[in-house]
PDB file of C-alpha atoms in Angstrom:
ATOM      1  CA  GLU A   1     174.253  69.679  24.192  1.00 62.00           C
ATOM      2  CA  ALA A   2     170.991  70.270  23.579  1.00 79.00           C
ATOM      3  CA  GLY A   3     168.121  68.097  25.562  1.00 92.00           C
ATOM      4  CA  VAL A   4     165.321  66.305  24.553  1.00 95.00           C
ATOM      5  CA  VAL A   5     163.079  68.780  22.751  1.00 96.00           C
ATOM      6  CA  GLN A   6     158.987  68.312  22.852  1.00 97.00           C
ATOM      7  CA  SER A   7     156.678  70.378  21.263  1.00 96.00           C
ATOM      8  CA  PRO A   8     153.906  71.720  21.657  1.00 97.00           C
ATOM      9  CA  ARG A   9     154.245  72.510  25.499  1.00 95.00           C
ATOM     10  CA  TYR A  10     150.507  72.523  25.909  1.00 96.00           C
ATOM     11  CA  LYS A  11     147.596  71.398  23.989  1.00 97.00           C
ATOM     12  CA  ILE A  12     144.016  72.012  24.958  1.00 97.00           C
ATOM     13  CA  ILE A  13     141.400  70.079  22.129  1.00 97.00           C
ATOM     14  CA  GLU A  14     138.016  69.007  22.205  1.00 97.00           C
ATOM     15  CA  LYS A  15     137.181  65.369  22.496  1.00 95.00           C
ATOM     16  CA  LYS A  16     137.055  63.379  19.425  1.00 96.00           C
ATOM     17  CA  GLN A  17     139.974  65.682  17.950  1.00 97.00           C
ATOM     18  CA  PRO A  18     142.983  64.389  16.697  1.00 97.00           C
ATOM     19  CA  VAL A  19     146.248  65.503  18.481  1.00 98.00           C
ATOM     20  CA  ALA A  20     150.007  64.984  17.969  1.00 98.00           C
ATOM     21  CA  PHE A  21     153.125  65.503  20.004  1.00 97.00           C
ATOM     22  CA  TRP A  22     156.612  65.749  18.313  1.00 97.00           C
ATOM     23  CA  CYS A  23     159.975  64.683  19.796  1.00 97.00           C
ATOM     24  CA  ASN A  24     163.454  65.546  18.989  1.00 96.00           C
ATOM     25  CA  PRO A  25     165.916  63.166  20.976  1.00 95.00           C
ATOM     26  CA  ILE A  26     169.683  63.911  21.695  1.00 93.00           C
ATOM     27  CA  SER A  27     171.774  63.704  19.206  1.00 91.00           C
ATOM     28  CA  GLY A  28     173.249  60.021  18.943  1.00 88.00           C
ATOM     29  CA  HIS A  29     170.747  58.381  21.007  1.00 90.00           C
ATOM     30  CA  ASN A  30     169.372  55.653  19.515  1.00 89.00           C
ATOM     31  CA  THR A  31     166.829  54.474  22.028  1.00 91.00           C
ATOM     32  CA  LEU A  32     163.428  56.747  22.347  1.00 94.00           C
ATOM     33  CA  TYR A  33     160.789  56.105  24.873  1.00 94.00           C
ATOM     34  CA  TRP A  34     157.284  57.794  25.001  1.00 97.00           C
ATOM     35  CA  TYR A  35     155.795  58.125  28.538  1.00 96.00           C
ATOM     36  CA  ARG A  36     152.395  59.058  29.978  1.00 97.00           C
ATOM     37  CA  GLN A  37     152.125  60.704  33.218  1.00 95.00           C
ATOM     38  CA  ASN A  38     148.510  60.957  34.896  1.00 94.00           C
ATOM     39  CA  LEU A  39     148.098  63.450  37.510  1.00 91.00           C
ATOM     40  CA  GLY A  40     149.547  61.771  41.094  1.00 87.00           C
ATOM     41  CA  GLN A  41     151.349  58.916  39.362  1.00 91.00           C
ATOM     42  CA  GLY A  42     154.736  58.104  37.657  1.00 93.00           C
ATOM     43  CA  PRO A  43     155.349  57.932  34.072  1.00 94.00           C
ATOM     44  CA  GLU A  44     153.919  54.706  32.196  1.00 94.00           C
ATOM     45  CA  LEU A  45     155.863  53.280  29.199  1.00 93.00           C
ATOM     46  CA  LEU A  46     153.902  53.984  25.774  1.00 96.00           C
ATOM     47  CA  ILE A  47     156.366  52.838  23.357  1.00 95.00           C
ATOM     48  CA  ARG A  48     160.324  52.295  23.000  1.00 93.00           C
ATOM     49  CA  TYR A  49     162.023  52.482  19.967  1.00 93.00           C
ATOM     50  CA  GLU A  50     165.484  51.373  19.082  1.00 90.00           C
ATOM     51  CA  ASN A  51     166.512  52.893  16.070  1.00 90.00           C
ATOM     52  CA  GLU A  52     163.697  53.225  13.805  1.00 91.00           C
ATOM     53  CA  GLU A  53     162.180  49.809  15.231  1.00 91.00           C
ATOM     54  CA  ALA A  54     159.126  49.634  17.900  1.00 93.00           C
ATOM     55  CA  VAL A  55     160.647  46.883  20.342  1.00 90.00           C
ATOM     56  CA  ASP A  56     158.050  47.472  22.905  1.00 89.00           C
ATOM     57  CA  ASP A  57     154.474  48.659  22.013  1.00 91.00           C
ATOM     58  CA  SER A  58     152.487  46.465  24.213  1.00 87.00           C
ATOM     59  CA  GLN A  59     151.068  49.431  26.210  1.00 89.00           C
ATOM     60  CA  LEU A  60     150.036  51.358  23.582  1.00 94.00           C
ATOM     61  CA  PRO A  61     146.479  51.789  22.862  1.00 92.00           C
ATOM     62  CA  LYS A  62     146.392  50.536  19.233  1.00 91.00           C
ATOM     63  CA  ASP A  63     143.118  51.646  18.483  1.00 94.00           C
ATOM     64  CA  ARG A  64     143.509  55.352  18.902  1.00 96.00           C
ATOM     65  CA  PHE A  65     147.425  55.795  19.149  1.00 97.00           C
ATOM     66  CA  SER A  66     149.718  55.399  16.658  1.00 96.00           C
ATOM     67  CA  ALA A  67     153.830  56.436  16.637  1.00 97.00           C
ATOM     68  CA  GLU A  68     156.441  56.504  14.195  1.00 95.00           C
ATOM     69  CA  ARG A  69     160.474  57.265  13.919  1.00 95.00           C
ATOM     70  CA  LEU A  70     161.336  57.822  10.626  1.00 84.00           C
ATOM     71  CA  LYS A  71     165.069  57.337   9.945  1.00 85.00           C
ATOM     72  CA  GLY A  72     165.534  56.863  13.791  1.00 84.00           C
ATOM     73  CA  VAL A  73     165.789  60.735  14.782  1.00 91.00           C
ATOM     74  CA  ASP A  74     162.633  62.513  15.418  1.00 96.00           C
ATOM     75  CA  SER A  75     159.765  60.918  16.145  1.00 97.00           C
ATOM     76  CA  THR A  76     155.762  61.571  16.406  1.00 97.00           C
ATOM     77  CA  LEU A  77     153.133  60.350  18.468  1.00 98.00           C
ATOM     78  CA  LYS A  78     149.523  60.772  17.503  1.00 97.00           C
ATOM     79  CA  ILE A  79     146.022  60.302  18.923  1.00 97.00           C
ATOM     80  CA  GLN A  80     143.143  59.895  17.041  1.00 97.00           C
ATOM     81  CA  PRO A  81     140.291  60.268  18.569  1.00 96.00           C
ATOM     82  CA  ALA A  82     141.356  61.943  21.565  1.00 96.00           C
ATOM     83  CA  GLU A  83     139.142  60.758  24.846  1.00 96.00           C
ATOM     84  CA  LEU A  84     138.783  62.754  27.742  1.00 96.00           C
ATOM     85  CA  GLY A  85     140.947  60.194  29.624  1.00 95.00           C
ATOM     86  CA  ASP A  86     143.511  60.934  27.479  1.00 97.00           C
ATOM     87  CA  SER A  87     144.457  64.253  29.376  1.00 97.00           C
ATOM     88  CA  ALA A  88     148.278  63.688  30.936  1.00 97.00           C
ATOM     89  CA  VAL A  89     151.302  64.557  30.243  1.00 96.00           C
ATOM     90  CA  TYR A  90     153.311  63.096  27.539  1.00 97.00           C
ATOM     91  CA  LEU A  91     156.783  62.259  27.950  1.00 96.00           C
ATOM     92  CA  CYS A  92     159.645  61.576  25.736  1.00 97.00           C
ATOM     93  CA  ALA A  93     162.986  60.417  26.826  1.00 95.00           C
ATOM     94  CA  SER A  94     165.848  59.379  24.825  1.00 93.00           C
ATOM     95  CA  SER A  95     168.922  57.161  26.030  1.00 90.00           C
ATOM     96  CA  ALA A  96     172.139  55.792  24.643  1.00 84.00           C
ATOM     97  CA  ARG A  97     173.133  52.501  26.549  1.00 71.00           C
ATOM     98  CA  ASP A  98     175.975  53.064  28.524  1.00 65.00           C
ATOM     99  CA  ARG A  99     177.827  50.164  30.514  1.00 54.00           C
ATOM    100  CA  GLY A 100     175.425  48.248  32.673  1.00 54.00           C
ATOM    101  CA  GLY A 101     172.329  50.411  32.423  1.00 59.00           C
ATOM    102  CA  GLU A 102     170.423  52.961  30.698  1.00 73.00           C
ATOM    103  CA  LYS A 103     170.312  56.817  31.820  1.00 86.00           C
ATOM    104  CA  LEU A 104     167.117  58.222  30.430  1.00 91.00           C
ATOM    105  CA  PHE A 105     166.875  61.883  29.402  1.00 92.00           C
ATOM    106  CA  PHE A 106     163.447  63.309  29.550  1.00 94.00           C
ATOM    107  CA  GLY A 107     161.869  66.339  27.659  1.00 95.00           C
ATOM    108  CA  SER A 108     159.920  68.856  29.363  1.00 93.00           C
ATOM    109  CA  GLY A 109     156.704  66.885  27.992  1.00 95.00           C
ATOM    110  CA  THR A 110     153.517  67.899  26.517  1.00 96.00           C
ATOM    111  CA  GLN A 111     150.511  68.764  28.708  1.00 96.00           C
ATOM    112  CA  LEU A 112     147.281  67.395  26.977  1.00 98.00           C
ATOM    113  CA  SER A 113     143.826  68.980  27.990  1.00 97.00           C
ATOM    114  CA  VAL A 114     141.029  67.070  26.942  1.00 97.00           C
ATOM    115  CA  LEU A 115     137.512  68.848  27.224  1.00 96.00           C
TER     116      LEU A 115
ATOM    117  CA  ALA B   1     156.577  41.220  35.997  1.00 77.00           C
ATOM    118  CA  GLN B   2     158.626  43.836  37.667  1.00 83.00           C
ATOM    119  CA  SER B   3     157.088  46.897  40.035  1.00 90.00           C
ATOM    120  CA  VAL B   4     158.117  49.451  42.057  1.00 94.00           C
ATOM    121  CA  ALA B   5     156.365  50.879  45.357  1.00 96.00           C
ATOM    122  CA  GLN B   6     156.776  54.469  46.845  1.00 97.00           C
ATOM    123  CA  PRO B   7     154.847  53.929  50.549  1.00 96.00           C
ATOM    124  CA  GLU B   8     154.820  57.572  51.098  1.00 96.00           C
ATOM    125  CA  ASP B   9     152.917  60.028  49.087  1.00 96.00           C
ATOM    126  CA  GLN B  10     154.819  63.222  50.955  1.00 97.00           C
ATOM    127  CA  VAL B  11     157.932  63.403  52.845  1.00 98.00           C
ATOM    128  CA  ASN B  12     158.379  66.471  55.336  1.00 98.00           C
ATOM    129  CA  VAL B  13     161.863  67.385  56.538  1.00 98.00           C
ATOM    130  CA  ALA B  14     163.457  70.460  58.200  1.00 98.00           C
ATOM    131  CA  GLU B  15     166.005  72.193  56.425  1.00 97.00           C
ATOM    132  CA  GLY B  16     169.380  70.661  57.748  1.00 97.00           C
ATOM    133  CA  ASN B  17     167.968  67.469  58.945  1.00 97.00           C
ATOM    134  CA  PRO B  18     168.656  64.347  57.226  1.00 97.00           C
ATOM    135  CA  LEU B  19     166.271  62.818  54.555  1.00 97.00           C
ATOM    136  CA  THR B  20     164.855  59.417  53.448  1.00 98.00           C
ATOM    137  CA  VAL B  21     162.417  58.875  50.577  1.00 98.00           C
ATOM    138  CA  LYS B  22     161.637  54.920  50.596  1.00 98.00           C
ATOM    139  CA  CYS B  23     161.255  52.668  47.693  1.00 98.00           C
ATOM    140  CA  THR B  24     160.632  48.819  47.170  1.00 97.00           C
ATOM    141  CA  TYR B  25     160.615  46.774  44.206  1.00 95.00           C
ATOM    142  CA  SER B  26     159.926  43.382  42.640  1.00 92.00           C
ATOM    143  CA  VAL B  27     161.951  42.154  39.668  1.00 88.00           C
ATOM    144  CA  SER B  28     162.774  39.032  38.375  1.00 84.00           C
ATOM    145  CA  GLY B  29     166.789  38.157  38.461  1.00 85.00           C
ATOM    146  CA  ASN B  30     169.095  41.229  39.515  1.00 86.00           C
ATOM    147  CA  PRO B  31     167.472  44.606  39.647  1.00 89.00           C
ATOM    148  CA  TYR B  32     168.832  47.702  38.104  1.00 90.00           C
ATOM    149  CA  LEU B  33     167.575  50.532  40.086  1.00 94.00           C
ATOM    150  CA  PHE B  34     167.079  54.263  39.420  1.00 95.00           C
ATOM    151  CA  TRP B  35     166.054  57.580  41.248  1.00 97.00           C
ATOM    152  CA  TYR B  36     164.918  60.433  39.119  1.00 96.00           C
ATOM    153  CA  VAL B  37     163.812  63.636  40.398  1.00 96.00           C
ATOM    154  CA  GLN B  38     161.055  66.370  38.660  1.00 94.00           C
ATOM    155  CA  TYR B  39     160.854  69.882  39.477  1.00 90.00           C
ATOM    156  CA  PRO B  40     157.923  71.774  38.659  1.00 83.00           C
ATOM    157  CA  ASN B  41     157.151  72.228  34.839  1.00 77.00           C
ATOM    158  CA  ARG B  42     160.564  70.325  34.067  1.00 81.00           C
ATOM    159  CA  GLY B  43     161.494  66.884  32.578  1.00 84.00           C
ATOM    160  CA  LEU B  44     162.313  64.034  34.786  1.00 92.00           C
ATOM    161  CA  GLN B  45     166.418  64.240  36.092  1.00 94.00           C
ATOM    162  CA  PHE B  46     168.512  61.384  36.546  1.00 93.00           C
ATOM    163  CA  LEU B  47     169.672  61.483  40.135  1.00 95.00           C
ATOM    164  CA  LEU B  48     171.738  58.001  40.538  1.00 94.00           C
ATOM    165  CA  LYS B  49     171.509  54.421  39.613  1.00 92.00           C
ATOM    166  CA  TYR B  50     172.543  50.990  41.045  1.00 92.00           C
ATOM    167  CA  ILE B  51     173.641  47.996  38.901  1.00 87.00           C
ATOM    168  CA  THR B  52     176.071  46.183  40.795  1.00 83.00           C
ATOM    169  CA  GLY B  53     178.800  46.611  43.474  1.00 84.00           C
ATOM    170  CA  ASP B  54     178.835  48.726  46.478  1.00 87.00           C
ATOM    171  CA  ASN B  55     175.159  48.884  47.827  1.00 91.00           C
ATOM    172  CA  LEU B  56     175.804  52.760  48.704  1.00 95.00           C
ATOM    173  CA  VAL B  57     175.340  54.734  45.514  1.00 94.00           C
ATOM    174  CA  LYS B  58     176.448  58.345  45.173  1.00 95.00           C
ATOM    175  CA  GLY B  59     174.590  60.369  43.221  1.00 93.00           C
ATOM    176  CA  SER B  60     173.762  64.283  42.070  1.00 91.00           C
ATOM    177  CA  TYR B  61     173.261  67.120  44.234  1.00 92.00           C
ATOM    178  CA  GLY B  62     174.592  65.385  47.506  1.00 95.00           C
ATOM    179  CA  PHE B  63     172.058  62.468  47.253  1.00 97.00           C
ATOM    180  CA  GLU B  64     172.904  58.699  47.871  1.00 97.00           C
ATOM    181  CA  ALA B  65     170.799  55.495  47.940  1.00 97.00           C
ATOM    182  CA  GLU B  66     171.216  52.355  49.939  1.00 96.00           C
ATOM    183  CA  PHE B  67     170.348  49.146  48.090  1.00 96.00           C
ATOM    184  CA  ASN B  68     169.030  46.064  50.369  1.00 96.00           C
ATOM    185  CA  LYS B  69     168.905  43.143  48.565  1.00 93.00           C
ATOM    186  CA  SER B  70     167.287  41.041  51.542  1.00 94.00           C
ATOM    187  CA  GLN B  71     164.630  43.924  52.195  1.00 95.00           C
ATOM    188  CA  THR B  72     164.366  44.638  48.062  1.00 95.00           C
ATOM    189  CA  SER B  73     164.904  48.158  48.872  1.00 97.00           C
ATOM    190  CA  PHE B  74     166.672  51.183  47.405  1.00 97.00           C
ATOM    191  CA  HIS B  75     165.964  54.166  49.546  1.00 98.00           C
ATOM    192  CA  LEU B  76     166.945  57.526  48.590  1.00 98.00           C
ATOM    193  CA  LYS B  77     169.074  59.554  51.560  1.00 98.00           C
ATOM    194  CA  LYS B  78     170.571  62.869  52.134  1.00 97.00           C
ATOM    195  CA  PRO B  79     172.423  63.583  55.291  1.00 97.00           C
ATOM    196  CA  SER B  80     171.610  67.447  55.060  1.00 97.00           C
ATOM    197  CA  ALA B  81     168.410  68.617  53.261  1.00 97.00           C
ATOM    198  CA  LEU B  82     167.962  71.909  51.579  1.00 97.00           C
ATOM    199  CA  VAL B  83     164.888  73.899  50.720  1.00 96.00           C
ATOM    200  CA  SER B  84     165.883  73.477  46.670  1.00 95.00           C
ATOM    201  CA  ASP B  85     165.868  69.884  47.277  1.00 96.00           C
ATOM    202  CA  SER B  86     162.018  70.159  47.541  1.00 96.00           C
ATOM    203  CA  ALA B  87     160.537  68.169  44.559  1.00 96.00           C
ATOM    204  CA  LEU B  88     158.895  65.005  43.137  1.00 96.00           C
ATOM    205  CA  TYR B  89     161.170  61.743  43.671  1.00 98.00           C
ATOM    206  CA  PHE B  90     160.446  58.815  41.588  1.00 97.00           C
ATOM    207  CA  CYS B  91     162.058  55.320  42.020  1.00 97.00           C
ATOM    208  CA  ALA B  92     162.397  52.977  38.909  1.00 95.00           C
ATOM    209  CA  VAL B  93     163.312  49.656  38.211  1.00 92.00           C
ATOM    210  CA  ARG B  94     164.183  47.120  35.139  1.00 87.00           C
ATOM    211  CA  ASP B  95     165.264  43.913  34.703  1.00 74.00           C
ATOM    212  CA  GLU B  96     168.563  42.388  33.244  1.00 69.00           C
ATOM    213  CA  ALA B  97     166.579  41.729  30.095  1.00 71.00           C
ATOM    214  CA  GLY B  98     166.882  45.416  29.067  1.00 68.00           C
ATOM    215  CA  THR B  99     163.258  46.029  29.043  1.00 71.00           C
ATOM    216  CA  ALA B 100     162.157  49.926  29.650  1.00 79.00           C
ATOM    217  CA  LEU B 101     162.104  51.309  32.937  1.00 87.00           C
ATOM    218  CA  ILE B 102     158.899  50.616  35.257  1.00 90.00           C
ATOM    219  CA  PHE B 103     158.320  53.855  37.625  1.00 94.00           C
ATOM    220  CA  GLY B 104     156.898  54.314  40.925  1.00 96.00           C
ATOM    221  CA  LYS B 105     154.317  56.934  41.558  1.00 95.00           C
ATOM    222  CA  GLY B 106     156.370  59.148  43.350  1.00 96.00           C
ATOM    223  CA  THR B 107     156.905  61.010  46.450  1.00 97.00           C
ATOM    224  CA  THR B 108     156.628  64.766  47.407  1.00 97.00           C
ATOM    225  CA  LEU B 109     159.465  66.189  49.296  1.00 97.00           C
ATOM    226  CA  SER B 110     159.007  69.333  51.064  1.00 97.00           C
ATOM    227  CA  VAL B 111     161.802  70.715  53.166  1.00 97.00           C
ATOM    228  CA  SER B 112     161.005  73.891  55.202  1.00 96.00           C
ATOM    229  CA  SER B 113     162.963  76.651  56.237  1.00 94.00           C
TER     230      SER B 113
END
């Protein structure tokens, strides 16, 4: 079974440029998450989807960040324009609700460097 | 609001010795608790979870964790550490309402041979 696939693996851009990250979750997983992990910190939730609906986007900086999950499968996270403080690893995860809790499967992440 | 604290940035242990990585939590109601591990240049991997039942939970790679409700702790343990256990370990919590996981800042485990 293929895991969560993210691309690109690395991205270097100049500030004020746009950038997009792509995620393909595990087949059949209806819940998809985007997390941001700053250096030396744990992952912080940006947005959570249940199928194609964003059910928790309270931590997403909506002035510059946007996300979509068309057809409830793949997802794209976009930043426009990027700022220096956006440099981080962007992690995608997916899960299928099991009994009593959720086990998240993470992709390898996209490491973004904003210069 | 729910939160997780990992009080140690780094834990050093010799191979063959027991290890403990500490975690305390704060959540409304009953907690759902998790440990994840992150190897260099890899995504986070699930180790184990506590939902209900026995306070001692067994997980992958010989790890276990002990849930202590009175101390609001969920420490990760292993009886005999391996060099290959060296990695970054994250504790996470969510509440019964089903919100997304909240992660601690992580603890680097270093096992020396």
